[in-house]
Short mmCIF file of N, CA and C in Angstrom, two decimals:
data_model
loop_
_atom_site.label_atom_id
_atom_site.label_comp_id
_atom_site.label_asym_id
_atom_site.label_seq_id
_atom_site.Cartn_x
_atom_site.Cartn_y
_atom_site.Cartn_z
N UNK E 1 0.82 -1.20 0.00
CA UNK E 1 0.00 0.00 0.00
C UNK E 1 0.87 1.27 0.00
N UNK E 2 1.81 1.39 0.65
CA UNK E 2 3.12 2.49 1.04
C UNK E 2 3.59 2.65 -0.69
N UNK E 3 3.74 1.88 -1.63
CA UNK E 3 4.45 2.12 -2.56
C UNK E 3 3.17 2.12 -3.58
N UNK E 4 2.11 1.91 -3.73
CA UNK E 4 1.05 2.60 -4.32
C UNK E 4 0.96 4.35 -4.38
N UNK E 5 0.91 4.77 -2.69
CA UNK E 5 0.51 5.85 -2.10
C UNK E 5 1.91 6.52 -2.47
N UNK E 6 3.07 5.97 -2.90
CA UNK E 6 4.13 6.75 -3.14
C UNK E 6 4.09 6.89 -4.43
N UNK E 7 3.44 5.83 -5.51
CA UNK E 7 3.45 6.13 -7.13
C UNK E 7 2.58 7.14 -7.32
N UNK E 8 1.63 7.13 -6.58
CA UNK E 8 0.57 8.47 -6.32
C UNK E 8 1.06 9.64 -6.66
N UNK E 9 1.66 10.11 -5.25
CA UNK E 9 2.25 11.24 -5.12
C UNK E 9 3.17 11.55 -6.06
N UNK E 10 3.69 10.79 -6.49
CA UNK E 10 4.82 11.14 -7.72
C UNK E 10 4.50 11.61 -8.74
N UNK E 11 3.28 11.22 -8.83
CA UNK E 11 2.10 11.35 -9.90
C UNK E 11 1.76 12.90 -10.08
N UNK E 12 1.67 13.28 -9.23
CA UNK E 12 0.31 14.94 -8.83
C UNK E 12 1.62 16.26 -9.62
N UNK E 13 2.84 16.24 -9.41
CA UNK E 13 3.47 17.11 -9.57
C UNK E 13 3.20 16.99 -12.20
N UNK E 14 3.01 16.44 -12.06
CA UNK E 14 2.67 15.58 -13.81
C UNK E 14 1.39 16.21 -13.84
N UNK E 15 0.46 16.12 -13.05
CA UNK E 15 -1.00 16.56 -13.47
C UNK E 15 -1.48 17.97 -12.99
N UNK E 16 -0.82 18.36 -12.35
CA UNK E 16 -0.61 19.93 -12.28
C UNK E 16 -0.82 20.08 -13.66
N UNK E 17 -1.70 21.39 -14.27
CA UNK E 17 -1.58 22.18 -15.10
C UNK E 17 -1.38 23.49 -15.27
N UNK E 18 -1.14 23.86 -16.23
CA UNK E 18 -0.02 25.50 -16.48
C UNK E 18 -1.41 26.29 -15.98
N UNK E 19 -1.32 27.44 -14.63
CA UNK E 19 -2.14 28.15 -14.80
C UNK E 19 -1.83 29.71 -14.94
N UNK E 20 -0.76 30.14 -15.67
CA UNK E 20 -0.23 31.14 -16.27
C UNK E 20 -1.15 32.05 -16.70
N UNK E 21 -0.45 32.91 -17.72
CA UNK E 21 -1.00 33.36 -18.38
C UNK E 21 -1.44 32.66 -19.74
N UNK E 22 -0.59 31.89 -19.83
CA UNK E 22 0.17 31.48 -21.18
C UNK E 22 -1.23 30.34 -21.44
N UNK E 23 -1.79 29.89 -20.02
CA UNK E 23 -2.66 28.66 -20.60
C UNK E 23 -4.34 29.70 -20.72
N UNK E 24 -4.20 30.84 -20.32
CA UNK E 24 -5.55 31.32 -20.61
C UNK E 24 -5.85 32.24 -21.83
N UNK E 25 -4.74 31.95 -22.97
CA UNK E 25 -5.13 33.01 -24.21
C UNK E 25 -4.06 33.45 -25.00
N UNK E 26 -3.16 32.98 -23.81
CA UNK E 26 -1.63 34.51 -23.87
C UNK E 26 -0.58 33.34 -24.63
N UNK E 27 -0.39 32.25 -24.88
CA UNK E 27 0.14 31.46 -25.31
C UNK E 27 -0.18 31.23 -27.22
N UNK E 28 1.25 31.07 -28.10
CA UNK E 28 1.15 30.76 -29.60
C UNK E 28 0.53 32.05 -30.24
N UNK E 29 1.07 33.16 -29.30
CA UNK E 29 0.54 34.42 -30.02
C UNK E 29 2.47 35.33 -30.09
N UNK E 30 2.32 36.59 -30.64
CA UNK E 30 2.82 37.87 -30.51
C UNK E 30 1.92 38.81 -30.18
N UNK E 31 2.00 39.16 -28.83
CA UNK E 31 1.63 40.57 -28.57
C UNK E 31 2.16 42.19 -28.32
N UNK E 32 1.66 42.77 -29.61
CA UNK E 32 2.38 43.61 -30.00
C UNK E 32 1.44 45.24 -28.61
N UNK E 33 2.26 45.98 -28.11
CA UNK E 33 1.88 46.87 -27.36
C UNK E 33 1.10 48.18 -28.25
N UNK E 34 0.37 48.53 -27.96
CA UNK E 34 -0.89 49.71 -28.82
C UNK E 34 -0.78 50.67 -28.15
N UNK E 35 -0.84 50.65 -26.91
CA UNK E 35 -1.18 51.86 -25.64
C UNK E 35 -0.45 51.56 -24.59
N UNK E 36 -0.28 52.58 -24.08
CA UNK E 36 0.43 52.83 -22.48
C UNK E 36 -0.19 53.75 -21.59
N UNK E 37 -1.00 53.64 -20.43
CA UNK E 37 -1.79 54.18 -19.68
C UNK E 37 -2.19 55.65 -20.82
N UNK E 38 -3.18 54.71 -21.77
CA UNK E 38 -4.12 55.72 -22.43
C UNK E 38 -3.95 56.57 -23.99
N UNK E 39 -2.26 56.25 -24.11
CA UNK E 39 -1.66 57.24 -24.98
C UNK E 39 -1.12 55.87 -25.91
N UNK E 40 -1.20 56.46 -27.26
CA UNK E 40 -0.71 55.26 -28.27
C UNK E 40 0.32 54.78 -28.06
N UNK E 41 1.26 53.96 -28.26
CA UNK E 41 2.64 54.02 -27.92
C UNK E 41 3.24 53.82 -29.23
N UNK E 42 3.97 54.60 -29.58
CA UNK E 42 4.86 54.96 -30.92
C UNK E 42 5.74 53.62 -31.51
N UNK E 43 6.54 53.71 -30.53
CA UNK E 43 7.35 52.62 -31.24
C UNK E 43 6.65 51.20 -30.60
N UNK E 44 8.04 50.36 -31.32
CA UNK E 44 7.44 48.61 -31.16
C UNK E 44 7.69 47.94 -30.04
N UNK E 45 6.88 47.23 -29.57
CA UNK E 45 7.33 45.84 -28.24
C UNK E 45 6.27 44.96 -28.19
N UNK E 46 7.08 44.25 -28.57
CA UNK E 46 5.76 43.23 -28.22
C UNK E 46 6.37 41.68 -26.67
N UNK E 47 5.31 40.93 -26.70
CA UNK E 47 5.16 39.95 -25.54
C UNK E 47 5.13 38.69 -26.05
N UNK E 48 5.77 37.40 -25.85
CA UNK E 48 5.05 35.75 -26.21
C UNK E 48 5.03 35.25 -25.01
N UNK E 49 4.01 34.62 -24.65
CA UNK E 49 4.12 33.70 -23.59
C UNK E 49 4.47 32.20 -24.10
N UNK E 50 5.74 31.76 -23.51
CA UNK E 50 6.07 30.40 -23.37
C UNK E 50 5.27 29.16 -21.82
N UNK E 51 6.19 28.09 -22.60
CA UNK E 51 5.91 27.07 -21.30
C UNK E 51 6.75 27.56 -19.74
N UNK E 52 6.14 27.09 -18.64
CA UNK E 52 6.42 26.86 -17.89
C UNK E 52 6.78 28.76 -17.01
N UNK E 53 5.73 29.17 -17.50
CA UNK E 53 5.84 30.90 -17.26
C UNK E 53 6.76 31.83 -18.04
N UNK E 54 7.09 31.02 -18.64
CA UNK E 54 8.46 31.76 -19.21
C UNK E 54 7.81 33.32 -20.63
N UNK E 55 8.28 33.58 -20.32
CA UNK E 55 7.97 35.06 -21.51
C UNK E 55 9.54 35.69 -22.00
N UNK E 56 9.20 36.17 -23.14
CA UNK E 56 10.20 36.55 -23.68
C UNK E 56 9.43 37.87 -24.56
N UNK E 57 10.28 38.68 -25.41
CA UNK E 57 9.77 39.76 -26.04
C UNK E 57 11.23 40.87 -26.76
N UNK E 58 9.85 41.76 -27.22
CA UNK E 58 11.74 42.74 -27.84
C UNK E 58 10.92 43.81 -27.48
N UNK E 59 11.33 44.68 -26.59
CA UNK E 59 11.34 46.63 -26.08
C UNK E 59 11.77 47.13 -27.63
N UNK E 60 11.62 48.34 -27.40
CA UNK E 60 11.96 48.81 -28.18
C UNK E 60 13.17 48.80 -29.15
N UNK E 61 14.43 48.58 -28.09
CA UNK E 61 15.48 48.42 -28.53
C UNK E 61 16.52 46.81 -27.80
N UNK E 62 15.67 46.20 -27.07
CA UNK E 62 16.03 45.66 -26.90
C UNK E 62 15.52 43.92 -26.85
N UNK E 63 15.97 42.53 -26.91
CA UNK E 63 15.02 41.92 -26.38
C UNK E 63 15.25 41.23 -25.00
N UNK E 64 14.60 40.36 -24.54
CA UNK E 64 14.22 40.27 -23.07
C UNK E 64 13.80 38.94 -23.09
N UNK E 65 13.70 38.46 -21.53
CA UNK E 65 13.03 37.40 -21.11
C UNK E 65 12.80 37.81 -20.04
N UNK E 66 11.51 36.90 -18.93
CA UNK E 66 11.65 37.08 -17.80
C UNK E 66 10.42 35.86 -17.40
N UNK E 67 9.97 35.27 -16.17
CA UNK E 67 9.57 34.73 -15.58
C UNK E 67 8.21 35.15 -15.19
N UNK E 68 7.10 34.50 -15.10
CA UNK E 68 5.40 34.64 -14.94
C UNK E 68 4.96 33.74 -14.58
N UNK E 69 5.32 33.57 -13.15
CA UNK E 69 5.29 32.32 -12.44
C UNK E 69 3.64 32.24 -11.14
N UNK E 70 2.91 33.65 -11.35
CA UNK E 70 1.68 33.69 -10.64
C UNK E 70 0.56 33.16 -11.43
N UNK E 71 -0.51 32.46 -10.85
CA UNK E 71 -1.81 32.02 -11.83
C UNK E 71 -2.77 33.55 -12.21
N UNK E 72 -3.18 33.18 -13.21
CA UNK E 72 -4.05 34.15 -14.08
C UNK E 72 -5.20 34.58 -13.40
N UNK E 73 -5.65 35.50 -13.01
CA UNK E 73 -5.61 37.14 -13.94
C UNK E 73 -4.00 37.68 -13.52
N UNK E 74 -3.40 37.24 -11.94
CA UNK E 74 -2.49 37.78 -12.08
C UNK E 74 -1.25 38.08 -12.92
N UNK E 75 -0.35 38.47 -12.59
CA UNK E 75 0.72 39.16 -13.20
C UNK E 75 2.36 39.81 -12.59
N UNK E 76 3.17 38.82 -13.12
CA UNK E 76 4.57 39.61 -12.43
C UNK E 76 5.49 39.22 -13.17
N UNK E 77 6.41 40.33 -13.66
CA UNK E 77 7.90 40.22 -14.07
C UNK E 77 8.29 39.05 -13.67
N UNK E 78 8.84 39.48 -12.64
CA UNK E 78 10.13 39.01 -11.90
C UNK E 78 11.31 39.74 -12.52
N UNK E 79 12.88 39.00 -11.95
CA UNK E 79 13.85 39.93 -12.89
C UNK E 79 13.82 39.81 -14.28
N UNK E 80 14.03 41.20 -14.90
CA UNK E 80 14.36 40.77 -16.06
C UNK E 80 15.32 40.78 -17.08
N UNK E 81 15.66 39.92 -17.77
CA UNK E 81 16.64 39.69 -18.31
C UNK E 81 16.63 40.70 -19.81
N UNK E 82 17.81 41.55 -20.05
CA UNK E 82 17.72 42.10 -21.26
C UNK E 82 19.03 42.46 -21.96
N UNK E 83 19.38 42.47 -23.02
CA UNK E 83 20.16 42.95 -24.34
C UNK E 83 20.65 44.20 -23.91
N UNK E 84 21.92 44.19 -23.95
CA UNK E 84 22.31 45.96 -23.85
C UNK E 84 22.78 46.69 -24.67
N UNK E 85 22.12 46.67 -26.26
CA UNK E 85 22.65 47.52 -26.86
C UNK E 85 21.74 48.81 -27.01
N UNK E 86 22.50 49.89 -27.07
CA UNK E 86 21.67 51.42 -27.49
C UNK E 86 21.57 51.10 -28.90
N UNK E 87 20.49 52.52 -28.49
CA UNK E 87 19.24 52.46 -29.68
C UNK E 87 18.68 54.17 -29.27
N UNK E 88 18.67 54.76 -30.71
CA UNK E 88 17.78 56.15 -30.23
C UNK E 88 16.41 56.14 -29.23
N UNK E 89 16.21 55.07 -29.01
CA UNK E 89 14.73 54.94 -28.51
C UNK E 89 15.00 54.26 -26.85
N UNK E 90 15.97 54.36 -26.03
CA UNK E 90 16.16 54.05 -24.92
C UNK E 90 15.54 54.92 -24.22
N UNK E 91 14.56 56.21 -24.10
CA UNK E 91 13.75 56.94 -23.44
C UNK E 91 12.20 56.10 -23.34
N UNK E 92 12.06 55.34 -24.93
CA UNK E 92 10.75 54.48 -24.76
C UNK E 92 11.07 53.24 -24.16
N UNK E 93 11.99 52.54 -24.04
CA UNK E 93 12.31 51.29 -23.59
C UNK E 93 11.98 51.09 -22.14
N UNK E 94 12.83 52.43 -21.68
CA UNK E 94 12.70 52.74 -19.93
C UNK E 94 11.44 52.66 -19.96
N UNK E 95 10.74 53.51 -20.29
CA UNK E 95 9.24 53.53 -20.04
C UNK E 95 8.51 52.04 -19.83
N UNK E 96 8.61 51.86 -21.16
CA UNK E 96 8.02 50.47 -21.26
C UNK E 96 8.48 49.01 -20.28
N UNK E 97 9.93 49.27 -20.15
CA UNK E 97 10.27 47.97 -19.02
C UNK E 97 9.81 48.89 -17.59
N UNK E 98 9.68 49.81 -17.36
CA UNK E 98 9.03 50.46 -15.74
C UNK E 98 7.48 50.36 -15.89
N UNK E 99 6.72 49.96 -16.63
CA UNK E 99 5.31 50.00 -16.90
C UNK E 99 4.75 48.75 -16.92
N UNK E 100 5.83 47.83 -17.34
CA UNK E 100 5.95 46.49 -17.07
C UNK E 100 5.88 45.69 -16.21
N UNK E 101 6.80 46.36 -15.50
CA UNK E 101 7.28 45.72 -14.23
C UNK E 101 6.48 46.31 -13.47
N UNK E 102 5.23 46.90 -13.38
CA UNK E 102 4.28 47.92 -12.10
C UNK E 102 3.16 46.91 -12.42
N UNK E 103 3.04 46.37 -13.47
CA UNK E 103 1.78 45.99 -13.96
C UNK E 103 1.55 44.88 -13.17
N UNK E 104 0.20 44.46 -12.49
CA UNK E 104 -0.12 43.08 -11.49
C UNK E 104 -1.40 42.28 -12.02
N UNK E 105 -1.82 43.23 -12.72
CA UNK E 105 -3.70 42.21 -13.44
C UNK E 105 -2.91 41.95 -15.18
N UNK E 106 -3.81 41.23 -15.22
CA UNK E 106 -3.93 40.87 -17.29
C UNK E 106 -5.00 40.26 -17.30
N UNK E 107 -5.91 40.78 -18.49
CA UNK E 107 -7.29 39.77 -18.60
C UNK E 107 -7.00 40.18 -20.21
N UNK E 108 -7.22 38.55 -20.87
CA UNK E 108 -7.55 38.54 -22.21
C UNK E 108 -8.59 38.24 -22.78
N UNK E 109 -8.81 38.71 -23.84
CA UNK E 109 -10.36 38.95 -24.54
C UNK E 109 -10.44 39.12 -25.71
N UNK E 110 -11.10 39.03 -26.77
CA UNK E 110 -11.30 39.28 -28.23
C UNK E 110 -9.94 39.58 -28.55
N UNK E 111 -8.86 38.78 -28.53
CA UNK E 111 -7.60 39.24 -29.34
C UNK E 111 -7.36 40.70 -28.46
N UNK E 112 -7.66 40.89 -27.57
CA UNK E 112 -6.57 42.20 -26.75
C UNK E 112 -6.16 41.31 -25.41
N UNK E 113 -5.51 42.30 -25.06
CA UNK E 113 -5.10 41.70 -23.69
C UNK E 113 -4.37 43.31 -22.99
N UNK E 114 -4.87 43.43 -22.15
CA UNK E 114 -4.73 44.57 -20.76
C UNK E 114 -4.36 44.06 -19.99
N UNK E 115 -3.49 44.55 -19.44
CA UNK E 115 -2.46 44.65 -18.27
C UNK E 115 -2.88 46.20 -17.06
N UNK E 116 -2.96 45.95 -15.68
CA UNK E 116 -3.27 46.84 -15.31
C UNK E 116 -2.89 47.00 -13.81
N UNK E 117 -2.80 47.52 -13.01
CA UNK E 117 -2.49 47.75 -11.65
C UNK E 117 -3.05 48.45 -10.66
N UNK E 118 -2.88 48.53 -9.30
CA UNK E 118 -3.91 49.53 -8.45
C UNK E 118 -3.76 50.61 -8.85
N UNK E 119 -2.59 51.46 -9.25
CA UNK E 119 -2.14 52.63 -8.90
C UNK E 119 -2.82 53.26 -10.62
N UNK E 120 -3.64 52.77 -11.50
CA UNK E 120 -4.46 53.57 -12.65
C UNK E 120 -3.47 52.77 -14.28
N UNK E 121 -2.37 52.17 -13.75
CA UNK E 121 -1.37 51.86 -14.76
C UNK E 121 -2.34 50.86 -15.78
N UNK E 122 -1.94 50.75 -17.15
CA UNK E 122 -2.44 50.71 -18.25
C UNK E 122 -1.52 50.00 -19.37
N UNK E 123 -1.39 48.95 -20.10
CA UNK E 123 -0.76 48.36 -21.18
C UNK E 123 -2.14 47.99 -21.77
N UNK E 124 -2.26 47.79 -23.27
CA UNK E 124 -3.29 47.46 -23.58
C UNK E 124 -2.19 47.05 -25.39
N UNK E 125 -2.22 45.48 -25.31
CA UNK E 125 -1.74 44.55 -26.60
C UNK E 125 -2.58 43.89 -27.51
N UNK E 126 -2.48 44.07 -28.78
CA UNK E 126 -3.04 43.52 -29.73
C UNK E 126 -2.32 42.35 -29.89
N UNK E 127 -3.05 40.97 -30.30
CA UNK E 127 -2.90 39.72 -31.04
C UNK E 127 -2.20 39.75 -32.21
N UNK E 128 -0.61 39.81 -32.56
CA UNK E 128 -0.48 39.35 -33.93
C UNK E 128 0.19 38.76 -34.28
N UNK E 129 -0.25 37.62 -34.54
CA UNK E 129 0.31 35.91 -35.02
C UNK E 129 1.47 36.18 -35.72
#
């Protein structure tokens, strides 16, 4: 019975499923950024959600990875990993990795997906495959 109850348990960590972002919408896409608390956002960045929380993306001038290891609606960085080369556009980059990293909600819907926080903060990404 002891080694039943132990194939068991060995078992549960296997049937866990991804409850990311990545398994509610946010996964086998590019999400490209539209807005930033309200205002278009000029240049490019977009988001992919991988397995196992993992996300990756390119800022403006740079690209990135980082970790999304809370279940959905939530939302968190963690550190993140990025490219250090300049680019005229390192004034939008800052922005965008500090807007990032504030952000704690995401709910996806009709091909958008919003990102949002207590403090009024705002990302709002279009779907493009």
């Amino acid at each position: 019975m002891r080694l039943f109850a132990a194939a068991l348990l060995g078992l549960i960590p296997a049937c866990q499923s991804d409850e990311t972002v990545a398994a509610y919408g946010g996964a086998g896409s590019t999400w490209t950024l539209v807005e930033l608390d309200g205002a278009q956002f000029a240049q490019r960045a977009t988001l992919a959600f991988g397995e196992d929380g993992q996300v990756s993306g390119q800022a403006p001038c740079n690209g990135f990875t980082f970790t999304n290891g809370v279940p959905y609606p939530w939302f968190e960085t963690g550190p993140i990993a990025a490219t250090k080369m300049a680019c005229p556009n390192l004034e939008a980059e800052t922005t965008f990795f500090t807007t990032l990293s504030a952000m704690t909600r995401v709910v996806i819907a009709e091909g958008r997906m919003v990102m949002a926080n207590d403090e009024g903060g705002e990302m709002v990404f279009t779907r493009s495959e």
